[in-house]
Tab-separated table of C-alpha atoms in Angstrom:
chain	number	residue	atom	x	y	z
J	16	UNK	CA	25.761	8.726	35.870
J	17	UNK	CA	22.130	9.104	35.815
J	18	UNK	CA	19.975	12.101	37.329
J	19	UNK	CA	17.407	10.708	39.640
J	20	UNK	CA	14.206	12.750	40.641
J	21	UNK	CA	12.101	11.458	43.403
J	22	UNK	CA	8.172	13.070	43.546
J	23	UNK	CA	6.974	12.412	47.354
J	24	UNK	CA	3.424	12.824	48.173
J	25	UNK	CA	1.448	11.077	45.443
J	26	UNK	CA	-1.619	10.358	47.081
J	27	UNK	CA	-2.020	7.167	44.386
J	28	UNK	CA	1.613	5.727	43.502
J	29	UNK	CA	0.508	4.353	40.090
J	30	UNK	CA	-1.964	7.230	39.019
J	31	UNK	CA	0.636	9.561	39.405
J	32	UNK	CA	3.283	7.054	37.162
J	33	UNK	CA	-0.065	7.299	34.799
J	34	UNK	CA	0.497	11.075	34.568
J	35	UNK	CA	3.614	10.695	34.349
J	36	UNK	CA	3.545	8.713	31.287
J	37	UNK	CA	0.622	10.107	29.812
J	38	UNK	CA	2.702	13.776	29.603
J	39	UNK	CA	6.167	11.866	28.390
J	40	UNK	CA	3.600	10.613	25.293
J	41	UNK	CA	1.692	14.080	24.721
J	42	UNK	CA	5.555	15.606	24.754
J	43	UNK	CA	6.522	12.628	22.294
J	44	UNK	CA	9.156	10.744	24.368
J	45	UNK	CA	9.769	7.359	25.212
J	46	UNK	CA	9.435	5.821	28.739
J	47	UNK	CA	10.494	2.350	30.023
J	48	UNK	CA	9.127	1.304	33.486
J	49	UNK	CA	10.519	-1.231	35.355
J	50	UNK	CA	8.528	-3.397	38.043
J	51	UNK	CA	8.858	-6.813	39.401
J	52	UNK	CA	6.092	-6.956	41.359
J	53	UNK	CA	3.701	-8.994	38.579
J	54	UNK	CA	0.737	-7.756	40.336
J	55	UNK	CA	1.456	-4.071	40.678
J	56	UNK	CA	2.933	-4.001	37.050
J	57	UNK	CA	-0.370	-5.734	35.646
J	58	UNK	CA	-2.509	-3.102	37.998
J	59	UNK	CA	0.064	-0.209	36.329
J	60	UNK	CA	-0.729	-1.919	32.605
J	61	UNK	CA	-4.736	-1.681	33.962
J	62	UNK	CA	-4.517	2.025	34.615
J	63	UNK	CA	-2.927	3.075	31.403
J	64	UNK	CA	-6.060	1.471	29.713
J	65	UNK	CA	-8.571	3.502	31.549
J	66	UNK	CA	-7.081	5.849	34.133
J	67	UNK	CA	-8.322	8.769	31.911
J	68	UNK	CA	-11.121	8.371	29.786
J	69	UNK	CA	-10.502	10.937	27.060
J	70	UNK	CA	-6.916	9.487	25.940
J	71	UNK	CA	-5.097	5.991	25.138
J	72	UNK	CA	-1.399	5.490	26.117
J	73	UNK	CA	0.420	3.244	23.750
J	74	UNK	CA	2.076	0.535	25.805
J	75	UNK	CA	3.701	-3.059	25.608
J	76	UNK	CA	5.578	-5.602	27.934
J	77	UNK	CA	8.933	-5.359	26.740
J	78	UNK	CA	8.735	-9.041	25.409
J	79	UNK	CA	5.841	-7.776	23.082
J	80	UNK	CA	6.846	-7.919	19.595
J	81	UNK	CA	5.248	-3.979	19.336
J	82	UNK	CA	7.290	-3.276	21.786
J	83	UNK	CA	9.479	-1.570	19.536
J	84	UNK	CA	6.824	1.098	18.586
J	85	UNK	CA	5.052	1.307	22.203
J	86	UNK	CA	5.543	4.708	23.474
J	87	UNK	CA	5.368	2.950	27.057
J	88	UNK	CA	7.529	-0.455	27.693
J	89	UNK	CA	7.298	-2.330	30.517
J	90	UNK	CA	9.685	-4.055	31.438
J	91	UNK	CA	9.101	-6.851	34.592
J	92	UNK	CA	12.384	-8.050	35.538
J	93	UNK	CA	16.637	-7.218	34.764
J	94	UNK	CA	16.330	-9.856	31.429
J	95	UNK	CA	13.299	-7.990	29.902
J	96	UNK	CA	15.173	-4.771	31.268
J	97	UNK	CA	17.801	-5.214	29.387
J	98	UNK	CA	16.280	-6.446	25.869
J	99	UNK	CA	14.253	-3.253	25.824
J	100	UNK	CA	14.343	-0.825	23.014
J	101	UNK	CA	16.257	2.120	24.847
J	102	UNK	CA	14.271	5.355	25.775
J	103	UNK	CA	16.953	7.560	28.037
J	104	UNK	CA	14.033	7.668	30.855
J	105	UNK	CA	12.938	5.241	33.465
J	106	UNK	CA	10.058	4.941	35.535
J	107	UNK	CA	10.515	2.666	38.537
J	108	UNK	CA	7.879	1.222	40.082
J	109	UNK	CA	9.768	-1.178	41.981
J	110	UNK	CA	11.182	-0.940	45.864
J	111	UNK	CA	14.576	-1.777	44.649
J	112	UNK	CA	16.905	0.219	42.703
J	113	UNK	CA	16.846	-0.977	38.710
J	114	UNK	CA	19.509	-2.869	37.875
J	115	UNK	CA	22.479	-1.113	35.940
J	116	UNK	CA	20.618	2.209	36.687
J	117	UNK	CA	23.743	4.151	35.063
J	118	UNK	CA	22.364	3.026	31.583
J	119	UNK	CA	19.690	6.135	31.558
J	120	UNK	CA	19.658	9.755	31.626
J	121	UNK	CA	16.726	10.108	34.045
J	122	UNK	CA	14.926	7.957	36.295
J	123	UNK	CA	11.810	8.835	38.019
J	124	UNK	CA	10.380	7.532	41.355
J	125	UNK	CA	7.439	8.211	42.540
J	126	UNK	CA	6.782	7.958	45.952
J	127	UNK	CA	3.572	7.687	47.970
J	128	UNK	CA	2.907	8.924	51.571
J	129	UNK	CA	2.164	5.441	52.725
J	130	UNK	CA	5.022	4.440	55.164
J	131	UNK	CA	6.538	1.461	53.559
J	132	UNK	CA	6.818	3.079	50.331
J	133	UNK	CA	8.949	6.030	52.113
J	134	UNK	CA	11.085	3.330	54.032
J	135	UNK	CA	11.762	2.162	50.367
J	136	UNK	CA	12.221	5.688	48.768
J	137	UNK	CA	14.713	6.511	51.350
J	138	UNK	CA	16.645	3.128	50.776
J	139	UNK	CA	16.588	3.639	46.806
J	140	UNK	CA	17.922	7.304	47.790
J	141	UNK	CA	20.603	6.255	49.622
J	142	UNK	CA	21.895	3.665	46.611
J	143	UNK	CA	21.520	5.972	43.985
J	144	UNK	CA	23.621	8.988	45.829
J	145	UNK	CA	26.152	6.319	46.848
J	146	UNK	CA	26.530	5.143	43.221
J	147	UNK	CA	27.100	8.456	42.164
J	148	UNK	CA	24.074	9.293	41.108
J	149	UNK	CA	22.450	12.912	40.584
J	150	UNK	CA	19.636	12.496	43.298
J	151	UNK	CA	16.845	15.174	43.783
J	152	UNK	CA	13.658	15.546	45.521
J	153	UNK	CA	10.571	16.755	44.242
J	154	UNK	CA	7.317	17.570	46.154
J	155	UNK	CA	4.320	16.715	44.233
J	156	UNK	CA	2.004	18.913	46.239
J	157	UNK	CA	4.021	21.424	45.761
J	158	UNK	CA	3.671	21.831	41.829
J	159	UNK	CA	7.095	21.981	41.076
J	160	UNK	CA	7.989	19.070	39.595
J	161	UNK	CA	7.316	18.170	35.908
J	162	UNK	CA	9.267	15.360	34.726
């Protein structure tokens, strides 16, 4: 079974998953991040560009053919999920669970304080603990989480 840490209080969803990959590359780790929203996985791929100036996070759709030295896959739906190189870690950016979400060591979830993104954190929660999973919450504001 996986372990599962949820970060609550991001006060931007997707510049905290920035961080969040940004530190996975400066520590030299792999990270896979699954979304199937196109829009908010093109708006994720936007970020890594330019959310911080001073550095460059080395990223490809899993269907890239660099894909296999990206430090950053994403991967936009259970096919390309699957066909990705494997990294241990997950990043979910999605309001469902990942499919076969017992494949990785870790998965992260980060989790906004806007009220349909809690509604959906509680739901993914409530999978993952039922399937077994090693579920634990994290407050961002808090400083104690470093994933």
């Amino acid at each position: 079974m996986s372990r599962v840490d949820f970060a609550y209080g991001a006060a931007h969803r997707l510049r905290a998953a920035c961080r969040t990959a940004a530190r996975h590359v400066e520590a030299g780790h792999r990270l896979l991040v699954y979304c199937t929203d196109p829009r908010r996985l093109r708006r994720f791929d936007g970020l890594l560009w330019d959310f911080d100036p001073a550095s460059f996070i080395p990223h490809a759709y899993a269907h890239d053919p660099l894909a296999d030295q990206a430090d950053v896959i994403l991967a936009a739906d259970a096919d390309a999920l699957a066909a990705a190189p494997a990294t241990g870690w997950l990043l979910n950016l999605d309001l469902a669970c990942p499919p076969d979400a017992g494949q990785f060591d870790r998965i992260l979830e980060i989790v906004s304080g806007h009220e349909a993104d809690r509604e959906a954190a509680r739901s993914r929660w409530a999978q993952y603990r039922d399937a077994g999973h090693d579920v634990r919450g994290h407050q961002l504001s808090a400083g104690t989480w470093e994933p």
